[in-house]
Short mmCIF file of C-alpha atoms in Angstrom, two decimals:
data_model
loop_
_atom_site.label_atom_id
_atom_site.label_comp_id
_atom_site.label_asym_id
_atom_site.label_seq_id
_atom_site.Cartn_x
_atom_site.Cartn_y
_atom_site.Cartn_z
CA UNK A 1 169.58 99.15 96.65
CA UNK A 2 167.19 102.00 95.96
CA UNK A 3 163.67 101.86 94.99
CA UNK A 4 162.70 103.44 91.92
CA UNK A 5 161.14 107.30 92.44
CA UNK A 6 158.52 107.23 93.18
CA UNK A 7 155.29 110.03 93.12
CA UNK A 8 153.59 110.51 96.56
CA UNK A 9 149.48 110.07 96.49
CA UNK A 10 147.88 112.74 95.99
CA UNK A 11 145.92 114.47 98.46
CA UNK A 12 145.51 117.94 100.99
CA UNK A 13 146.61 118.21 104.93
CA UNK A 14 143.97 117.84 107.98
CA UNK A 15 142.58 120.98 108.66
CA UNK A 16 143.85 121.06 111.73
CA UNK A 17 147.73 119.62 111.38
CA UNK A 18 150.24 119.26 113.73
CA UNK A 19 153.90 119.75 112.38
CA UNK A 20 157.39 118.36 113.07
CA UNK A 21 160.94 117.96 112.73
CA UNK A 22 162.99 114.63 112.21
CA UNK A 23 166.52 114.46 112.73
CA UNK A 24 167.04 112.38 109.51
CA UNK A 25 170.76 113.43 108.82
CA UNK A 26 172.00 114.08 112.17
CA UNK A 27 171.99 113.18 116.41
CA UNK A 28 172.18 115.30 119.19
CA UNK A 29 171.47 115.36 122.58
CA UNK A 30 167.51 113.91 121.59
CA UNK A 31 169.04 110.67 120.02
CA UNK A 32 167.85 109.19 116.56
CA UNK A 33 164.25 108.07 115.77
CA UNK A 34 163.24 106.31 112.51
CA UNK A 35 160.32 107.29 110.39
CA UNK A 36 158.87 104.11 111.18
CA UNK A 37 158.71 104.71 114.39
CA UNK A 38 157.35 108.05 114.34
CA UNK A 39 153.64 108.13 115.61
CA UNK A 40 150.33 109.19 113.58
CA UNK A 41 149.85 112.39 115.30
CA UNK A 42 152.05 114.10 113.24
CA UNK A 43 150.41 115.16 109.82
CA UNK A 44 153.94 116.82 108.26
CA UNK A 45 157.26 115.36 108.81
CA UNK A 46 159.83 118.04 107.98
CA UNK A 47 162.72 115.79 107.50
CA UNK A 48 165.97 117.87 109.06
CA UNK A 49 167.97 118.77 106.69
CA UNK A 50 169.03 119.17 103.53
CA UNK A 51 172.23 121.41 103.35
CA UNK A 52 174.63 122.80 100.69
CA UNK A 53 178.05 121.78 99.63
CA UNK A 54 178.95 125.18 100.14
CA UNK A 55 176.80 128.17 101.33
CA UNK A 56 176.47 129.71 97.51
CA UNK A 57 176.74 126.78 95.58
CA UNK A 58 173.00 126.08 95.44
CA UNK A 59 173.70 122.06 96.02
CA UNK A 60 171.65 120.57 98.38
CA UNK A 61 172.31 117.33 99.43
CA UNK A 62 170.88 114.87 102.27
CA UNK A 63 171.81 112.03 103.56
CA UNK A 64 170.73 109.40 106.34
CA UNK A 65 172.58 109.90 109.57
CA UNK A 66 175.88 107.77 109.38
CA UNK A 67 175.87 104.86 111.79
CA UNK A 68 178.66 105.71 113.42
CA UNK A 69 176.53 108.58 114.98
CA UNK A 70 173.39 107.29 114.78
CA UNK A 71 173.57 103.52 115.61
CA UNK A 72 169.94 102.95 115.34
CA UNK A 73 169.54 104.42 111.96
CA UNK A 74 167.61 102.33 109.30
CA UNK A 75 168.68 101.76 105.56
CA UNK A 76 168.32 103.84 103.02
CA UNK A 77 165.08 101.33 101.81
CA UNK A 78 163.50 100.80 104.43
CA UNK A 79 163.29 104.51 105.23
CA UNK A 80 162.10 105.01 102.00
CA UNK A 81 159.32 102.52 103.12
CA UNK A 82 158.90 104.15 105.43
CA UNK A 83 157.95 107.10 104.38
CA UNK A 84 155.44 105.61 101.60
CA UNK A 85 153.95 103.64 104.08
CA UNK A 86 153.14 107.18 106.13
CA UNK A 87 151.97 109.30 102.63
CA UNK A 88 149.70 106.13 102.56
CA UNK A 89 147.96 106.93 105.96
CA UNK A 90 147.82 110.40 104.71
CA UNK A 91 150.95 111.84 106.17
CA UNK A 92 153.22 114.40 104.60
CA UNK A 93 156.99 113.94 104.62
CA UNK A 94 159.14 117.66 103.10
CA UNK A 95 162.44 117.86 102.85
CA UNK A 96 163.25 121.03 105.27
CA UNK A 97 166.68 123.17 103.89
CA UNK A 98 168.74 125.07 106.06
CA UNK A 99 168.56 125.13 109.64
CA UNK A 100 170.89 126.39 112.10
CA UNK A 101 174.10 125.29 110.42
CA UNK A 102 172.39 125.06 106.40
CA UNK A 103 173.69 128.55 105.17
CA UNK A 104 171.70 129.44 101.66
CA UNK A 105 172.80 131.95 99.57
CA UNK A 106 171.66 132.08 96.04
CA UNK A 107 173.62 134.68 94.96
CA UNK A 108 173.65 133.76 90.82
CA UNK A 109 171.47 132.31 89.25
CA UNK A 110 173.76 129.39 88.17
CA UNK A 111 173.44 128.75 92.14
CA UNK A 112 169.52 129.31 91.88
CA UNK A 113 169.60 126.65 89.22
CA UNK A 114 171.91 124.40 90.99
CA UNK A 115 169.34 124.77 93.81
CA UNK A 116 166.24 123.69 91.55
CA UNK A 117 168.40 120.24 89.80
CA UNK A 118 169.44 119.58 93.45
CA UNK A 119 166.20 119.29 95.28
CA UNK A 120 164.50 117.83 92.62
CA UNK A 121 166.63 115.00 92.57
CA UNK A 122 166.56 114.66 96.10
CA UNK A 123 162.45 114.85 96.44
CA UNK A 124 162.44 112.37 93.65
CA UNK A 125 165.01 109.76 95.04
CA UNK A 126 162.39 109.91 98.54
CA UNK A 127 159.14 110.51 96.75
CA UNK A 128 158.94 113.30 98.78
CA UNK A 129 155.70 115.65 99.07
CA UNK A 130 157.42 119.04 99.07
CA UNK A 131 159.62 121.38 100.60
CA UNK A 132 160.19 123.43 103.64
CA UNK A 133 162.29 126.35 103.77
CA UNK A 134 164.11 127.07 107.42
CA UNK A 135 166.46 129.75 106.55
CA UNK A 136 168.15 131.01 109.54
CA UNK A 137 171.70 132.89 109.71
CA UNK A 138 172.89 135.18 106.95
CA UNK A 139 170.90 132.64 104.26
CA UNK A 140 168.70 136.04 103.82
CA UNK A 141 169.23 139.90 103.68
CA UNK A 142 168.26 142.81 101.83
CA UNK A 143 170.93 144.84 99.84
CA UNK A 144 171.08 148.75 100.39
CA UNK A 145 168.15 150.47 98.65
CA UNK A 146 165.63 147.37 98.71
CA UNK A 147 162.95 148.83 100.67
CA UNK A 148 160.06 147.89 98.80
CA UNK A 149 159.10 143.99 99.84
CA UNK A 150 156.22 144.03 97.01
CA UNK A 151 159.71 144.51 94.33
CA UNK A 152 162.74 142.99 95.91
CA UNK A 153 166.00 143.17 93.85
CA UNK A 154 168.65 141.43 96.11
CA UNK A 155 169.76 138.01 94.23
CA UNK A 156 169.33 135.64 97.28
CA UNK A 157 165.96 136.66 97.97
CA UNK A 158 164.77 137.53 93.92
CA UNK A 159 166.56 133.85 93.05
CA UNK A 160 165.15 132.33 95.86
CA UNK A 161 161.41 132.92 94.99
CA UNK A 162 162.27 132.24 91.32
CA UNK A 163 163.81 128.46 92.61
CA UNK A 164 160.75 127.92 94.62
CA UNK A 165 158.04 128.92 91.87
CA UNK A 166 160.33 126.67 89.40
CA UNK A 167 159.86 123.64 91.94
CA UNK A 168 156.04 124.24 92.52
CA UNK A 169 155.64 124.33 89.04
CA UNK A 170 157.75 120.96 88.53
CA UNK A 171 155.77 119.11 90.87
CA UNK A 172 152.01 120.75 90.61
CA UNK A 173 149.18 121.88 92.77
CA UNK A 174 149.42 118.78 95.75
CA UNK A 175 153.37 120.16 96.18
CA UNK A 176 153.23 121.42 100.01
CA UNK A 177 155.37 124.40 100.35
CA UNK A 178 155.90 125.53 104.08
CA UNK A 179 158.36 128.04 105.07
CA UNK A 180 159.70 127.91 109.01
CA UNK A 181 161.66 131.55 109.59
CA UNK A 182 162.15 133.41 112.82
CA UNK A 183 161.16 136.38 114.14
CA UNK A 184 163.48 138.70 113.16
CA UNK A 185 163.22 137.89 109.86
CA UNK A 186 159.12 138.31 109.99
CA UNK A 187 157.47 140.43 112.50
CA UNK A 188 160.44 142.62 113.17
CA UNK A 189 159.60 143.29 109.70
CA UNK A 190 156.74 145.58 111.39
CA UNK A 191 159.90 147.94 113.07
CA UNK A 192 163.02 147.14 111.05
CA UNK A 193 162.93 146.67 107.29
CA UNK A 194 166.75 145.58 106.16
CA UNK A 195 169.52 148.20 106.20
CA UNK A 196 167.19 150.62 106.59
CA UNK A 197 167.48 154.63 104.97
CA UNK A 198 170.57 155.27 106.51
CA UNK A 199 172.03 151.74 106.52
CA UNK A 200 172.53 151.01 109.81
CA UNK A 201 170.33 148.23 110.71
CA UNK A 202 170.67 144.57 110.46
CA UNK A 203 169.74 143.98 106.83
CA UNK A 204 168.44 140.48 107.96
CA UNK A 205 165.41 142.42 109.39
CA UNK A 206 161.98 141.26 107.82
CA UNK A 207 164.07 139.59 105.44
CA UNK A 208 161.65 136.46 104.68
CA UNK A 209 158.71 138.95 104.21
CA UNK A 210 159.50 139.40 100.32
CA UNK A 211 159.89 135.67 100.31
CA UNK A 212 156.19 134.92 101.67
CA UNK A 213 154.97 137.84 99.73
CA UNK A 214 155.86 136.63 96.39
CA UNK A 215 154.76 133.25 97.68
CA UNK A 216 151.69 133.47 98.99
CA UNK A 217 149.64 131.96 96.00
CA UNK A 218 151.92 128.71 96.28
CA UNK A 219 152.94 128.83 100.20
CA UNK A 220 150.48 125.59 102.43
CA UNK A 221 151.57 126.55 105.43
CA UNK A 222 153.80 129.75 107.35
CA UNK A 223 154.87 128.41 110.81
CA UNK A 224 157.03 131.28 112.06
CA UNK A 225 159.59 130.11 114.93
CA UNK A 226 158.01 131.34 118.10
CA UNK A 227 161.25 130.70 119.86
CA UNK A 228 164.66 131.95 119.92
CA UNK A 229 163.69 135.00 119.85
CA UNK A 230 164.39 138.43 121.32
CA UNK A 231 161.19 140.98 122.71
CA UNK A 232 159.44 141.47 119.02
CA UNK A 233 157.01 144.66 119.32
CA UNK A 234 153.38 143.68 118.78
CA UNK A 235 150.40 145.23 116.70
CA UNK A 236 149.49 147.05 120.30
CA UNK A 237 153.05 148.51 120.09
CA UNK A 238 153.96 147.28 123.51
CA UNK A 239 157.37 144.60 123.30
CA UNK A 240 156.24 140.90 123.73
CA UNK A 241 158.80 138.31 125.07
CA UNK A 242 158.89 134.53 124.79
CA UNK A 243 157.37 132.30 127.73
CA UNK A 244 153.71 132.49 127.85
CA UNK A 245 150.53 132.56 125.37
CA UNK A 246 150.45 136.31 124.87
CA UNK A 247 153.79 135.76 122.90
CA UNK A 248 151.86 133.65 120.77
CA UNK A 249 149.02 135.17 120.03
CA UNK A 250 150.60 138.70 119.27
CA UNK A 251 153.56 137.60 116.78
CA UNK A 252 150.60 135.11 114.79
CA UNK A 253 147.98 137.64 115.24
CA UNK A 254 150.52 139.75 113.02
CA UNK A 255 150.38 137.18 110.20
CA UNK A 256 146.82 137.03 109.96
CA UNK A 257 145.99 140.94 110.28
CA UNK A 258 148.66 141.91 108.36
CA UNK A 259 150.99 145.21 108.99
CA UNK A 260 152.71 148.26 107.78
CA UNK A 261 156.57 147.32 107.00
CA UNK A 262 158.76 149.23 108.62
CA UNK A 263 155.59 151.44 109.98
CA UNK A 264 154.99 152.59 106.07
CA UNK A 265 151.09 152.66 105.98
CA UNK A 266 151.82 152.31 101.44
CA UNK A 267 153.39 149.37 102.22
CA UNK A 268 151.61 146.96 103.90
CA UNK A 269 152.01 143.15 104.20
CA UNK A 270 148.57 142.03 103.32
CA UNK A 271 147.46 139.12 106.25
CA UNK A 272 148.03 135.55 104.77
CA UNK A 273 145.03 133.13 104.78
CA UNK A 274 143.90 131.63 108.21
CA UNK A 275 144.83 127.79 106.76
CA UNK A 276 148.38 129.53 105.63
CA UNK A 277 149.13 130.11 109.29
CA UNK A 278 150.24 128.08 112.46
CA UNK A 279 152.84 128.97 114.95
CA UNK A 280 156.15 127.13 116.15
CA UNK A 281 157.00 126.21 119.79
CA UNK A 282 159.67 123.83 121.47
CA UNK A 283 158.19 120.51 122.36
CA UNK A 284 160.16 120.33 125.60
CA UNK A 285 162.79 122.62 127.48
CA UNK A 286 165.67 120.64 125.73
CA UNK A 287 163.97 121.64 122.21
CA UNK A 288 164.90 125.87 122.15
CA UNK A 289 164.48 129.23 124.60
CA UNK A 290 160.49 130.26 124.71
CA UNK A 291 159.33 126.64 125.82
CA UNK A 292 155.72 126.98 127.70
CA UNK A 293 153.34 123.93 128.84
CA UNK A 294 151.17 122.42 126.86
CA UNK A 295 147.80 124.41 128.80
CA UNK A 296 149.55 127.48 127.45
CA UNK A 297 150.28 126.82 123.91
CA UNK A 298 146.24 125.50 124.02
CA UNK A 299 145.14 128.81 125.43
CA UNK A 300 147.15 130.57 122.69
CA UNK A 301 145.23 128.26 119.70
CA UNK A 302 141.66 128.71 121.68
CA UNK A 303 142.77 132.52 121.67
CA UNK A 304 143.05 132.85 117.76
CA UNK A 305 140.55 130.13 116.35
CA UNK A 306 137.58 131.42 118.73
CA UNK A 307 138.44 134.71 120.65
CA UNK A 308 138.01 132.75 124.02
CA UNK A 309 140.90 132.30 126.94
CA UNK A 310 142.99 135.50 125.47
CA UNK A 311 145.12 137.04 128.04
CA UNK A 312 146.25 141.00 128.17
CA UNK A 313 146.33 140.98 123.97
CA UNK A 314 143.23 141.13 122.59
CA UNK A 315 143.74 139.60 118.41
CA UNK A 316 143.14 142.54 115.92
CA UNK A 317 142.66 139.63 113.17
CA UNK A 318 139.31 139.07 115.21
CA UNK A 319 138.30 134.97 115.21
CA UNK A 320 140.08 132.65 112.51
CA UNK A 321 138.54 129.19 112.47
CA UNK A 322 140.88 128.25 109.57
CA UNK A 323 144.06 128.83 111.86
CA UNK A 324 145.87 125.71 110.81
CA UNK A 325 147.76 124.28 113.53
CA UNK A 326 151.45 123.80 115.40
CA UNK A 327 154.60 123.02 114.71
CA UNK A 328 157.45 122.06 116.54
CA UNK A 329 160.84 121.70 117.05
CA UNK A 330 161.25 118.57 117.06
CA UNK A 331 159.77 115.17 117.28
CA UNK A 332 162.72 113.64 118.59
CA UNK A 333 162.86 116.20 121.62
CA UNK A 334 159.53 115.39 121.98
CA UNK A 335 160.03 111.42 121.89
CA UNK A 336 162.80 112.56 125.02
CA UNK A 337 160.45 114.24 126.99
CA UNK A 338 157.65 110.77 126.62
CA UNK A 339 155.71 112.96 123.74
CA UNK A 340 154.46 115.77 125.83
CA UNK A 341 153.60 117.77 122.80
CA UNK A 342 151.94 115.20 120.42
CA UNK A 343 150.08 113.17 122.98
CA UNK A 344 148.74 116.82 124.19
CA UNK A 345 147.99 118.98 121.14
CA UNK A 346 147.27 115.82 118.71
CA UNK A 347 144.10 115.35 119.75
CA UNK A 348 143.37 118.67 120.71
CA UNK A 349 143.93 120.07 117.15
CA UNK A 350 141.88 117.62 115.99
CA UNK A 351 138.94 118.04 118.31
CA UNK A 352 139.15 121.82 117.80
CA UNK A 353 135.78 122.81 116.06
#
């Protein structure tokens, strides 16, 4: 049986939080891990993921991993417990959409609505504490002539803000909104703007930035996917690849100084709020391309919150003692690897002044 919905306490996020992904619904390679068991260094558990039935019917559903994948998976209750047992120590569990095989596309608003009935219900059946969005693929694009990220007019991206705002509305001010996209679909945004004025470029590119610019009054917490990723050019112009702190530090740096779209000084994406921001990394070499030690991923944080142990970028956003933390992909990969990235940055976060 199924407790009765329930509402999460009330309540913010550490100041300094470190972020995660469970594999709730599936296994792989990292094996399963129950909520239970997942340790009190991690502040938000993005539970991985809800999907649609069909990539534009809007219907998101979730669903434990079955036991004949995931042998060690707990019922439906006592997951449930769970998870009120962690939003009782303070913890935040979202529901996270999407993902690598999660293709989104609200392309009517009968789907946008669908999308709205369907994570409600599923946030109330978990008592959930909000929502993170981790569209990847061909979830998001830009039609021909939407060049202005300020005024989009594509349906999945218009419909998805509108679904969003509906759901932060529902569920009030303590609703944690955190959006997880990739680097294409961000800071290429600085280069690339979708099809671009002669409709030849990938009109994924910068996708998400109408998304987080519409959103910005309601968003907790952008952790852009520092992984995965191709060379993304920096504010210093120069191409930064994955595998060290400088990769770090330039493609945040971008978020919190803000930058011309598509090199349009009219049209610039205003820098979010220090506590908006963290960065994503791969706990281990298992978890994605771009994985660097621990000492690394440290120098990168010490870089933005205080201007100290910066390699060959120098930040243009100056100091930002608000900068809000890490995420990762994913606390099972990191439960693999003996919990090299929690047992490391954990207490660091937290000891950061």
């Amino acid at each position: 049986t199924t407790p009765p919905p329930t509402t999460p306490p009330a309540g913010g996020i550490p100041r300094r939080a470190l972020i995660g992904y469970l594999h709730a619904s599936f296994a792989n390679g990292s094996g399963y891990l129950r909520m239970a068991d997942v340790p009190a260094d991690w502040d938000i558990i993005n539970l991985a993921f809800g999907e649609p039935t069909s990539v534009t019917s809007g219907d998101i559903r979730f669903q434990l991993c079955p036991a004949s994948e995931c042998p060690g998976v707990e019922s439906e209750a006592a997951f449930i417990a769970a998870i009120r047992a962690k939003q009782q120590q303070g913890k935040k569990v979202l529901l996270s959409i999407g993902g690598q095989n999660g293709q989104v596309q609200l392309t009517t608003t009968a789907a946008r609505d669908t999308f709205v009935r369907s994570v409600s219900a599923i946030v109330d059946r978990y008592g959930l504490n909000g929502l993170d969005i981790d569209f990847e693929g061909h979830s998001l694009y830009l039609n021909a002539g939407d060049t202005d990220f300020r005024n989009p007019t594509t349906p999945v991206i218009v419909n998805l803000i509108t679904a969003i705002r509906t759901l932060k509305q529902r569920y009030g001010a303590n609703f944690v909104l955190t959006m997880a996209p990739e680097t294409f679909f961000v800071q290429l945004g600085y280069q690339f703007y979708g099809p671009g004025p002669w409709g030849g470029q990938d009109p994924r590119a910068g996708s998400y930035l109408p998304v987080i610019h519409a959103l910005r009054n309601d968003l907790t917490v952008l952790h852009v996917q520092n992984y995965n990723s191709g060379p993304i050019m920096g504010l210093d112009n120069q191409y930064h690849t994955m595998g060290g702190a400088d990769f770090h530090v330039a493609m945040t740096d971008m978020l919190l100084a803000g930058f011309p779209v598509a090199g349009n000084p009219d049209r610039v994406f205003a820098a979010l709020r220090e506590d908006q921001v963290a960065f994503g990394a791969p706990s281990s070499v298992s978890a994605g391309n771009g994985y660097v030690a621990p000492a690394a991923v440290q120098s990168a944080v010490t870089c933005l919150v205080r201007g100290q142990s910066c390699g060959s970028y120098a930040p243009r956003s100056g100091t930002n003692p608000g900068f809000r933390g890490l995420m990762t992909w994913s606390i099972n990969w990191d439960r693999y690897y003996q919990w090299e990235f929690g047992r490391n940055h954990g207490p660091f976060l937290k000891a950061l002044s």
